[in-house]
Amino acid sequence: MSIATATMPDRFSIITIAAPGVESPAWNARLRWPSQGDEHVVLDGGERRSIWAAQLDAAVMRADRAVVLVAEGIGCHAASWWARLSPANYVSRVAGALLFDPPPTQGRDRDAFASPAIALPFPSLVLAEDLPSATGPAIESWGSRLIDGHRRREGDLRPWRSAQRLIERVTNRVIERDVARILALNPNARR
């Protein structure tokens, strides 16, 4: 590793969301990323979801950089619920989300995090081992890019930097698409 790489600061603050009792979250088991990010918020659904949301609010506000949310399972629906219903000044700090294996079917836990069927206010990727099952009205409404989640990493534990590069690529594509759309709708916007 070069000195420039070793001293390069991370661009994002990683906040992980996992269900209680999960020892090896999907991002760790498949991609060898650390089990927890800079902040880790354990999901507690049902009646305690407002407490969980307040904990996520606090974690986002403590971050000293733009935030990447990393969630798995029902945590994906919880992150979506939070993003759609939280105050804009919290959500605006989120650069993107990596969502591993969201459950597609109706269920008590998923229904606890039901939210308006509008696109998430930041770029997101859904990494699913079973692509056909990672669909459905709730997941499709997120506006996420769907990626085959069978990818696995071997060897040493990788830093969160690879997750950050993934979000940077998606964010750049979203910005390029938005600029192209603006230019197509308003030819006078070109310089």
Tab-separated table of N, CA and C in Angstrom, residues 19-171:
chain	number	residue	atom	x	y	z
A	19	ALA	N	-30.345	-6.362	12.362
A	19	ALA	CA	-31.321	-6.890	13.310
A	19	ALA	C	-30.586	-7.430	14.530
A	20	PRO	N	-31.253	-7.461	15.682
A	20	PRO	CA	-30.591	-7.977	16.877
A	20	PRO	C	-30.199	-9.439	16.699
A	21	GLY	N	-29.057	-9.803	17.264
A	21	GLY	CA	-28.612	-11.192	17.239
A	21	GLY	C	-27.875	-11.607	15.983
A	22	VAL	N	-27.673	-10.705	15.022
A	22	VAL	CA	-26.959	-11.043	13.800
A	22	VAL	C	-25.462	-10.932	14.084
A	23	GLU	N	-24.778	-12.080	14.051
A	23	GLU	CA	-23.346	-12.076	14.345
A	23	GLU	C	-22.511	-11.714	13.131
A	24	SER	N	-22.903	-12.202	11.973
A	24	SER	CA	-22.152	-11.923	10.755
A	24	SER	C	-23.109	-11.358	9.710
A	25	PRO	N	-23.226	-10.030	9.652
A	25	PRO	CA	-24.139	-9.445	8.672
A	25	PRO	C	-23.710	-9.785	7.246
A	26	ALA	N	-24.628	-9.649	6.324
A	26	ALA	CA	-24.389	-10.024	4.925
A	26	ALA	C	-23.162	-9.333	4.347
A	27	TRP	N	-22.967	-8.053	4.661
A	27	TRP	CA	-21.821	-7.338	4.097
A	27	TRP	C	-20.503	-7.907	4.608
A	28	ASN	N	-20.511	-8.473	5.801
A	28	ASN	CA	-19.305	-9.095	6.338
A	28	ASN	C	-19.126	-10.495	5.773
A	29	ALA	N	-20.206	-11.266	5.759
A	29	ALA	CA	-20.131	-12.651	5.297
A	29	ALA	C	-19.769	-12.745	3.821
A	30	ARG	N	-20.294	-11.850	2.998
A	30	ARG	CA	-20.069	-11.952	1.555
A	30	ARG	C	-18.934	-11.096	1.039
A	31	LEU	N	-18.782	-9.901	1.560
A	31	LEU	CA	-17.795	-8.982	1.013
A	31	LEU	C	-16.609	-8.739	1.939
A	32	ARG	N	-16.640	-9.340	3.113
A	32	ARG	CA	-15.548	-9.236	4.078
A	32	ARG	C	-15.332	-7.803	4.571
A	33	TRP	N	-16.408	-6.991	4.547
A	33	TRP	CA	-16.334	-5.674	5.153
A	33	TRP	C	-16.488	-5.861	6.653
A	34	PRO	N	-16.043	-4.918	7.472
A	34	PRO	CA	-16.189	-5.057	8.931
A	34	PRO	C	-17.646	-5.252	9.346
A	35	SER	N	-17.856	-5.880	10.496
A	35	SER	CA	-19.211	-6.160	10.980
A	35	SER	C	-19.992	-4.895	11.301
A	36	GLN	N	-19.281	-3.853	11.693
A	36	GLN	CA	-19.941	-2.611	12.048
A	36	GLN	C	-19.209	-1.443	11.403
A	37	GLY	N	-19.966	-0.400	11.127
A	37	GLY	CA	-19.382	0.799	10.543
A	37	GLY	C	-18.899	1.751	11.620
A	38	ASP	N	-18.740	3.018	11.242
A	38	ASP	CA	-18.331	4.041	12.203
A	38	ASP	C	-19.355	4.139	13.334
A	39	GLU	N	-20.603	3.934	12.995
A	39	GLU	CA	-21.705	3.857	13.967
A	39	GLU	C	-22.513	2.622	13.611
A	40	HIS	N	-23.110	1.990	14.606
A	40	HIS	CA	-23.924	0.794	14.381
A	40	HIS	C	-25.217	0.958	15.172
A	41	VAL	N	-26.338	0.848	14.474
A	41	VAL	CA	-27.641	1.000	15.120
A	41	VAL	C	-28.363	-0.331	15.001
A	42	VAL	N	-28.620	-0.957	16.142
A	42	VAL	CA	-29.314	-2.246	16.148
A	42	VAL	C	-30.797	-1.982	15.983
A	43	LEU	N	-31.375	-2.643	15.020
A	43	LEU	CA	-32.786	-2.466	14.701
A	43	LEU	C	-33.658	-3.102	15.767
A	44	ASP	N	-34.659	-2.359	16.174
A	44	ASP	CA	-35.658	-2.878	17.100
A	44	ASP	C	-37.000	-2.394	16.573
A	45	GLY	N	-37.730	-3.285	15.928
A	45	GLY	CA	-38.964	-2.892	15.249
A	45	GLY	C	-40.157	-2.743	16.169
A	46	GLY	N	-41.318	-2.741	15.547
A	46	GLY	CA	-42.573	-2.674	16.283
A	46	GLY	C	-42.762	-1.357	17.005
A	47	GLU	N	-43.178	-1.453	18.268
A	47	GLU	CA	-43.501	-0.263	19.047
A	47	GLU	C	-42.262	0.587	19.326
A	48	ARG	N	-41.097	0.010	19.243
A	48	ARG	CA	-39.861	0.721	19.578
A	48	ARG	C	-39.209	1.371	18.359
A	49	ARG	N	-39.903	1.395	17.237
A	49	ARG	CA	-39.281	1.934	16.027
A	49	ARG	C	-38.967	3.421	16.153
A	50	SER	N	-39.740	4.172	16.908
A	50	SER	CA	-39.438	5.600	17.059
A	50	SER	C	-38.152	5.800	17.866
A	51	ILE	N	-37.886	4.910	18.821
A	51	ILE	CA	-36.629	4.973	19.573
A	51	ILE	C	-35.472	4.651	18.638
A	52	TRP	N	-35.644	3.610	17.818
A	52	TRP	CA	-34.613	3.247	16.846
A	52	TRP	C	-34.362	4.410	15.884
A	53	ALA	N	-35.420	5.047	15.407
A	53	ALA	CA	-35.280	6.176	14.481
A	53	ALA	C	-34.518	7.324	15.141
A	54	ALA	N	-34.783	7.581	16.417
A	54	ALA	CA	-34.064	8.636	17.135
A	54	ALA	C	-32.582	8.275	17.261
A	55	GLN	N	-32.276	6.994	17.456
A	55	GLN	CA	-30.877	6.565	17.523
A	55	GLN	C	-30.190	6.752	16.169
A	56	LEU	N	-30.900	6.438	15.091
A	56	LEU	CA	-30.339	6.645	13.755
A	56	LEU	C	-30.171	8.136	13.469
A	57	ASP	N	-31.165	8.957	13.856
A	57	ASP	CA	-31.037	10.412	13.714
A	57	ASP	C	-29.758	10.899	14.392
A	58	ALA	N	-29.535	10.457	15.625
A	58	ALA	CA	-28.368	10.893	16.401
A	58	ALA	C	-27.063	10.442	15.725
A	59	ALA	N	-27.039	9.210	15.230
A	59	ALA	CA	-25.837	8.704	14.560
A	59	ALA	C	-25.529	9.523	13.311
A	60	VAL	N	-26.556	9.849	12.541
A	60	VAL	CA	-26.371	10.649	11.322
A	60	VAL	C	-25.875	12.043	11.686
A	61	MET	N	-26.430	12.641	12.708
A	61	MET	CA	-26.030	13.992	13.086
A	61	MET	C	-24.623	14.031	13.690
A	62	ARG	N	-24.169	12.941	14.297
A	62	ARG	CA	-22.804	12.888	14.848
A	62	ARG	C	-21.745	12.716	13.756
A	63	ALA	N	-22.142	12.218	12.610
A	63	ALA	CA	-21.180	11.938	11.532
A	63	ALA	C	-20.481	13.226	11.100
A	64	ASP	N	-19.173	13.117	10.900
A	64	ASP	CA	-18.402	14.280	10.482
A	64	ASP	C	-18.199	14.331	8.970
A	65	ARG	N	-18.789	13.366	8.259
A	65	ARG	CA	-18.729	13.311	6.799
A	65	ARG	C	-20.109	12.906	6.296
A	66	ALA	N	-20.262	12.922	4.980
A	66	ALA	CA	-21.501	12.405	4.389
A	66	ALA	C	-21.643	10.941	4.794
A	67	VAL	N	-22.873	10.482	4.935
A	67	VAL	CA	-23.173	9.153	5.483
A	67	VAL	C	-23.536	8.169	4.381
A	68	VAL	N	-23.066	6.931	4.536
A	68	VAL	CA	-23.537	5.804	3.743
A	68	VAL	C	-24.222	4.856	4.711
A	69	LEU	N	-25.495	4.569	4.461
A	69	LEU	CA	-26.234	3.598	5.266
A	69	LEU	C	-25.998	2.213	4.673
A	70	VAL	N	-25.706	1.239	5.515
A	70	VAL	CA	-25.527	-0.143	5.083
A	70	VAL	C	-26.462	-0.978	5.946
A	71	ALA	N	-27.424	-1.647	5.292
A	71	ALA	CA	-28.425	-2.401	6.038
A	71	ALA	C	-28.654	-3.754	5.389
A	72	GLU	N	-29.236	-4.658	6.165
A	72	GLU	CA	-29.598	-5.963	5.601
A	72	GLU	C	-30.968	-6.382	6.107
A	73	GLY	N	-31.598	-7.283	5.335
A	73	GLY	CA	-32.881	-7.842	5.729
A	73	GLY	C	-33.911	-6.764	6.004
A	74	ILE	N	-34.605	-6.905	7.124
A	74	ILE	CA	-35.650	-5.948	7.490
A	74	ILE	C	-35.066	-4.560	7.730
A	75	GLY	N	-33.767	-4.493	8.005
A	75	GLY	CA	-33.102	-3.202	8.168
A	75	GLY	C	-33.190	-2.341	6.915
A	76	CYS	N	-33.309	-2.974	5.747
A	76	CYS	CA	-33.477	-2.228	4.493
A	76	CYS	C	-34.798	-1.479	4.497
A	77	HIS	N	-35.863	-2.145	4.930
A	77	HIS	CA	-37.178	-1.493	5.004
A	77	HIS	C	-37.177	-0.413	6.076
A	78	ALA	N	-36.467	-0.665	7.182
A	78	ALA	CA	-36.375	0.338	8.247
A	78	ALA	C	-35.640	1.582	7.747
A	79	ALA	N	-34.545	1.387	7.005
A	79	ALA	CA	-33.800	2.525	6.465
A	79	ALA	C	-34.660	3.313	5.480
A	80	SER	N	-35.444	2.612	4.664
A	80	SER	CA	-36.344	3.271	3.722
A	80	SER	C	-37.404	4.085	4.461
A	81	TRP	N	-37.993	3.486	5.482
A	81	TRP	CA	-39.004	4.160	6.313
A	81	TRP	C	-38.399	5.422	6.926
A	82	TRP	N	-37.211	5.301	7.492
A	82	TRP	CA	-36.544	6.444	8.117
A	82	TRP	C	-36.284	7.545	7.082
A	83	ALA	N	-35.750	7.171	5.930
A	83	ALA	CA	-35.381	8.161	4.907
A	83	ALA	C	-36.586	8.919	4.380
A	84	ARG	N	-37.704	8.255	4.275
A	84	ARG	CA	-38.888	8.888	3.709
A	84	ARG	C	-39.648	9.739	4.715
A	85	LEU	N	-39.467	9.484	6.002
A	85	LEU	CA	-40.280	10.173	6.998
A	85	LEU	C	-39.492	11.061	7.958
A	86	SER	N	-38.179	11.075	7.851
A	86	SER	CA	-37.361	11.897	8.744
A	86	SER	C	-37.231	13.311	8.198
A	87	PRO	N	-36.866	14.245	9.066
A	87	PRO	CA	-36.668	15.627	8.611
A	87	PRO	C	-35.581	15.703	7.537
A	88	ALA	N	-35.780	16.582	6.590
A	88	ALA	CA	-34.874	16.715	5.447
A	88	ALA	C	-33.441	17.021	5.855
A	89	ASN	N	-33.246	17.766	6.956
A	89	ASN	CA	-31.871	18.108	7.333
A	89	ASN	C	-31.092	16.888	7.807
A	90	TYR	N	-31.751	15.845	8.292
A	90	TYR	CA	-31.067	14.594	8.633
A	90	TYR	C	-30.778	13.805	7.352
A	91	VAL	N	-31.802	13.624	6.558
A	91	VAL	CA	-31.704	12.799	5.354
A	91	VAL	C	-30.728	13.400	4.344
A	92	SER	N	-30.612	14.707	4.302
A	92	SER	CA	-29.709	15.348	3.341
A	92	SER	C	-28.242	15.015	3.620
A	93	ARG	N	-27.932	14.509	4.792
A	93	ARG	CA	-26.559	14.131	5.141
A	93	ARG	C	-26.190	12.748	4.601
A	94	VAL	N	-27.178	12.025	4.044
A	94	VAL	CA	-26.948	10.668	3.541
A	94	VAL	C	-26.589	10.731	2.055
A	95	ALA	N	-25.410	10.199	1.725
A	95	ALA	CA	-24.945	10.179	0.330
A	95	ALA	C	-25.503	8.990	-0.429
A	96	GLY	N	-25.840	7.913	0.278
A	96	GLY	CA	-26.352	6.730	-0.386
A	96	GLY	C	-26.548	5.584	0.589
A	97	ALA	N	-27.074	4.488	0.053
A	97	ALA	CA	-27.333	3.307	0.888
A	97	ALA	C	-27.005	2.040	0.117
A	98	LEU	N	-26.466	1.075	0.839
A	98	LEU	CA	-26.250	-0.274	0.328
A	98	LEU	C	-27.183	-1.175	1.108
A	99	LEU	N	-28.116	-1.811	0.411
A	99	LEU	CA	-29.181	-2.582	1.055
A	99	LEU	C	-29.052	-4.050	0.653
A	100	PHE	N	-28.746	-4.899	1.622
A	100	PHE	CA	-28.499	-6.314	1.375
A	100	PHE	C	-29.745	-7.143	1.673
A	101	ASP	N	-30.203	-7.889	0.679
A	101	ASP	CA	-31.253	-8.899	0.826
A	101	ASP	C	-32.514	-8.422	1.548
A	102	PRO	N	-33.170	-7.368	1.057
A	102	PRO	CA	-34.426	-6.963	1.706
A	102	PRO	C	-35.495	-8.024	1.498
A	103	PRO	N	-36.264	-8.344	2.525
A	103	PRO	CA	-37.325	-9.339	2.346
A	103	PRO	C	-38.450	-8.756	1.487
A	104	PRO	N	-38.884	-9.480	0.461
A	104	PRO	CA	-39.859	-8.928	-0.472
A	104	PRO	C	-41.314	-9.082	-0.026
A	105	THR	N	-41.594	-10.007	0.859
A	105	THR	CA	-42.979	-10.336	1.158
A	105	THR	C	-43.524	-9.514	2.313
A	106	GLN	N	-44.845	-9.520	2.414
A	106	GLN	CA	-45.507	-8.860	3.527
A	106	GLN	C	-45.184	-9.612	4.802
A	107	GLY	N	-45.149	-8.913	5.863
A	107	GLY	CA	-44.905	-9.525	7.154
A	107	GLY	C	-45.058	-8.485	8.244
A	108	ARG	N	-45.225	-8.951	9.450
A	108	ARG	CA	-45.446	-8.032	10.569
A	108	ARG	C	-44.295	-7.039	10.699
A	109	ASP	N	-43.056	-7.544	10.651
A	109	ASP	CA	-41.904	-6.657	10.799
A	109	ASP	C	-41.814	-5.665	9.648
A	110	ARG	N	-41.980	-6.163	8.425
A	110	ARG	CA	-41.883	-5.268	7.270
A	110	ARG	C	-43.004	-4.245	7.275
A	111	ASP	N	-44.196	-4.671	7.659
A	111	ASP	CA	-45.327	-3.750	7.714
A	111	ASP	C	-45.112	-2.652	8.751
A	112	ALA	N	-44.337	-2.941	9.806
A	112	ALA	CA	-44.045	-1.931	10.822
A	112	ALA	C	-43.250	-0.775	10.228
A	113	PHE	N	-42.569	-1.017	9.101
A	113	PHE	CA	-41.764	0.018	8.465
A	113	PHE	C	-42.339	0.422	7.111
A	114	ALA	N	-43.645	0.272	6.939
A	114	ALA	CA	-44.293	0.704	5.700
A	114	ALA	C	-44.170	2.223	5.594
A	115	SER	N	-43.932	2.701	4.379
A	115	SER	CA	-43.769	4.136	4.160
A	115	SER	C	-44.303	4.481	2.776
A	116	PRO	N	-44.410	5.774	2.485
A	116	PRO	CA	-44.947	6.169	1.179
A	116	PRO	C	-44.142	5.562	0.028
A	117	ALA	N	-44.830	5.225	-1.040
A	117	ALA	CA	-44.191	4.589	-2.200
A	117	ALA	C	-43.559	5.650	-3.099
A	118	ILE	N	-42.505	6.282	-2.573
A	118	ILE	CA	-41.752	7.274	-3.344
A	118	ILE	C	-40.280	6.870	-3.326
A	119	ALA	N	-39.537	7.334	-4.316
A	119	ALA	CA	-38.117	6.986	-4.402
A	119	ALA	C	-37.364	7.515	-3.191
A	120	LEU	N	-36.340	6.792	-2.805
A	120	LEU	CA	-35.491	7.244	-1.707
A	120	LEU	C	-34.809	8.545	-2.111
A	121	PRO	N	-34.545	9.423	-1.161
A	121	PRO	CA	-33.965	10.730	-1.494
A	121	PRO	C	-32.451	10.709	-1.699
A	122	PHE	N	-31.880	9.528	-1.887
A	122	PHE	CA	-30.442	9.385	-2.139
A	122	PHE	C	-30.243	8.127	-2.977
A	123	PRO	N	-29.103	8.008	-3.673
A	123	PRO	CA	-28.856	6.808	-4.472
A	123	PRO	C	-28.769	5.578	-3.581
A	124	SER	N	-29.249	4.466	-4.086
A	124	SER	CA	-29.187	3.232	-3.300
A	124	SER	C	-28.982	2.037	-4.219
A	125	LEU	N	-28.323	1.032	-3.652
A	125	LEU	CA	-28.101	-0.229	-4.341
A	125	LEU	C	-28.703	-1.338	-3.502
A	126	VAL	N	-29.450	-2.219	-4.144
A	126	VAL	CA	-29.949	-3.423	-3.488
A	126	VAL	C	-29.082	-4.573	-3.980
A	127	LEU	N	-28.382	-5.209	-3.067
A	127	LEU	CA	-27.547	-6.368	-3.381
A	127	LEU	C	-28.294	-7.589	-2.881
A	128	ALA	N	-28.760	-8.423	-3.800
A	128	ALA	CA	-29.594	-9.557	-3.421
A	128	ALA	C	-29.040	-10.843	-4.001
A	129	GLU	N	-28.959	-11.861	-3.163
A	129	GLU	CA	-28.512	-13.165	-3.654
A	129	GLU	C	-29.569	-13.805	-4.535
A	130	ASP	N	-30.830	-13.496	-4.292
A	130	ASP	CA	-31.929	-14.031	-5.083
A	130	ASP	C	-32.628	-12.862	-5.764
A	131	LEU	N	-32.132	-12.482	-6.945
A	131	LEU	CA	-32.661	-11.307	-7.635
A	131	LEU	C	-34.159	-11.361	-7.892
A	132	PRO	N	-34.717	-12.494	-8.340
A	132	PRO	CA	-36.161	-12.477	-8.589
A	132	PRO	C	-36.987	-12.183	-7.342
A	133	SER	N	-36.522	-12.615	-6.181
A	133	SER	CA	-37.325	-12.372	-4.979
A	133	SER	C	-37.111	-10.972	-4.422
A	134	ALA	N	-36.081	-10.276	-4.887
A	134	ALA	CA	-35.807	-8.928	-4.381
A	134	ALA	C	-36.585	-7.889	-5.167
A	135	THR	N	-37.815	-8.196	-5.447
A	135	THR	CA	-38.682	-7.253	-6.131
A	135	THR	C	-39.988	-7.175	-5.362
A	136	GLY	N	-40.855	-6.396	-5.845
A	136	GLY	CA	-42.137	-6.183	-5.191
A	136	GLY	C	-42.367	-4.691	-5.108
A	137	PRO	N	-43.596	-4.289	-4.910
A	137	PRO	CA	-43.930	-2.862	-4.935
A	137	PRO	C	-43.098	-2.026	-3.970
A	138	ALA	N	-42.884	-2.505	-2.761
A	138	ALA	CA	-42.137	-1.704	-1.778
A	138	ALA	C	-40.706	-1.485	-2.233
A	139	ILE	N	-40.026	-2.542	-2.617
A	139	ILE	CA	-38.620	-2.442	-3.007
A	139	ILE	C	-38.483	-1.682	-4.322
A	140	GLU	N	-39.361	-1.940	-5.272
A	140	GLU	CA	-39.296	-1.247	-6.558
A	140	GLU	C	-39.511	0.256	-6.393
A	141	SER	N	-40.299	0.674	-5.403
A	141	SER	CA	-40.554	2.102	-5.205
A	141	SER	C	-39.337	2.848	-4.668
A	142	TRP	N	-38.333	2.135	-4.162
A	142	TRP	CA	-37.142	2.808	-3.632
A	142	TRP	C	-36.342	3.502	-4.720
A	143	GLY	N	-36.440	3.042	-5.963
A	143	GLY	CA	-35.643	3.604	-7.050
A	143	GLY	C	-34.198	3.131	-7.004
A	144	SER	N	-33.967	2.003	-6.371
A	144	SER	CA	-32.614	1.468	-6.209
A	144	SER	C	-32.148	0.744	-7.455
A	145	ARG	N	-30.855	0.688	-7.601
A	145	ARG	CA	-30.257	-0.149	-8.633
A	145	ARG	C	-30.095	-1.543	-8.038
A	146	LEU	N	-30.486	-2.561	-8.774
A	146	LEU	CA	-30.442	-3.945	-8.302
A	146	LEU	C	-29.166	-4.619	-8.794
A	147	ILE	N	-28.439	-5.252	-7.879
A	147	ILE	CA	-27.171	-5.901	-8.214
A	147	ILE	C	-27.188	-7.331	-7.688
A	148	ASP	N	-26.650	-8.241	-8.495
A	148	ASP	CA	-26.528	-9.637	-8.072
A	148	ASP	C	-25.595	-9.701	-6.871
A	149	GLY	N	-26.108	-10.176	-5.757
A	149	GLY	CA	-25.355	-10.204	-4.510
A	149	GLY	C	-24.617	-11.491	-4.241
A	150	HIS	N	-24.380	-12.304	-5.262
A	150	HIS	CA	-23.651	-13.562	-5.059
A	150	HIS	C	-22.148	-13.346	-4.920
A	151	ARG	N	-21.708	-12.153	-5.212
A	151	ARG	CA	-20.287	-11.847	-5.155
A	151	ARG	C	-19.747	-12.109	-3.755
A	152	ARG	N	-18.581	-12.705	-3.691
A	152	ARG	CA	-17.942	-12.982	-2.403
A	152	ARG	C	-16.485	-12.602	-2.487
A	153	ARG	N	-15.954	-12.182	-1.383
A	153	ARG	CA	-14.528	-11.866	-1.293
A	153	ARG	C	-13.854	-12.888	-0.403
A	154	GLU	N	-12.653	-13.240	-0.770
A	154	GLU	CA	-11.845	-14.163	0.022
A	154	GLU	C	-10.663	-13.400	0.590
A	155	GLY	N	-10.023	-13.976	1.575
A	155	GLY	CA	-8.794	-13.392	2.096
A	155	GLY	C	-9.030	-12.431	3.237
A	156	ASP	N	-8.115	-11.494	3.374
A	156	ASP	CA	-8.139	-10.550	4.488
A	156	ASP	C	-9.393	-9.692	4.467
A	157	LEU	N	-9.745	-9.234	5.648
A	157	LEU	CA	-10.866	-8.322	5.810
A	157	LEU	C	-10.586	-7.040	5.033
A	158	ARG	N	-11.521	-6.618	4.209
A	158	ARG	CA	-11.354	-5.417	3.401
A	158	ARG	C	-11.905	-4.216	4.169
A	159	PRO	N	-11.291	-3.062	3.987
A	159	PRO	CA	-11.815	-1.869	4.646
A	159	PRO	C	-13.109	-1.412	3.976
A	160	TRP	N	-13.775	-0.477	4.603
A	160	TRP	CA	-15.018	0.067	4.075
A	160	TRP	C	-14.773	0.864	2.798
A	161	ARG	N	-13.549	1.082	2.435
A	161	ARG	CA	-13.247	1.890	1.252
A	161	ARG	C	-13.918	1.342	-0.007
A	162	SER	N	-14.017	0.026	-0.145
A	162	SER	CA	-14.675	-0.526	-1.338
A	162	SER	C	-16.160	-0.169	-1.358
A	163	ALA	N	-16.795	-0.117	-0.199
A	163	ALA	CA	-18.201	0.307	-0.133
A	163	ALA	C	-18.317	1.769	-0.543
A	164	GLN	N	-17.375	2.567	-0.102
A	164	GLN	CA	-17.401	3.980	-0.443
A	164	GLN	C	-17.210	4.198	-1.942
A	165	ARG	N	-16.315	3.453	-2.558
A	165	ARG	CA	-16.116	3.573	-4.013
A	165	ARG	C	-17.385	3.199	-4.765
A	166	LEU	N	-18.081	2.174	-4.281
A	166	LEU	CA	-19.331	1.760	-4.913
A	166	LEU	C	-20.357	2.887	-4.872
A	167	ILE	N	-20.534	3.525	-3.725
A	167	ILE	CA	-21.470	4.643	-3.607
A	167	ILE	C	-21.006	5.827	-4.463
A	168	GLU	N	-19.709	6.104	-4.514
A	168	GLU	CA	-19.208	7.191	-5.357
A	168	GLU	C	-19.566	6.967	-6.817
A	169	ARG	N	-19.403	5.727	-7.305
A	169	ARG	CA	-19.741	5.428	-8.707
A	169	ARG	C	-21.226	5.637	-8.966
A	170	VAL	N	-22.072	5.144	-8.068
A	170	VAL	CA	-23.518	5.300	-8.254
A	170	VAL	C	-23.908	6.767	-8.183
A	171	THR	N	-23.355	7.502	-7.224
A	171	THR	CA	-23.667	8.928	-7.079
A	171	THR	C	-23.263	9.692	-8.333
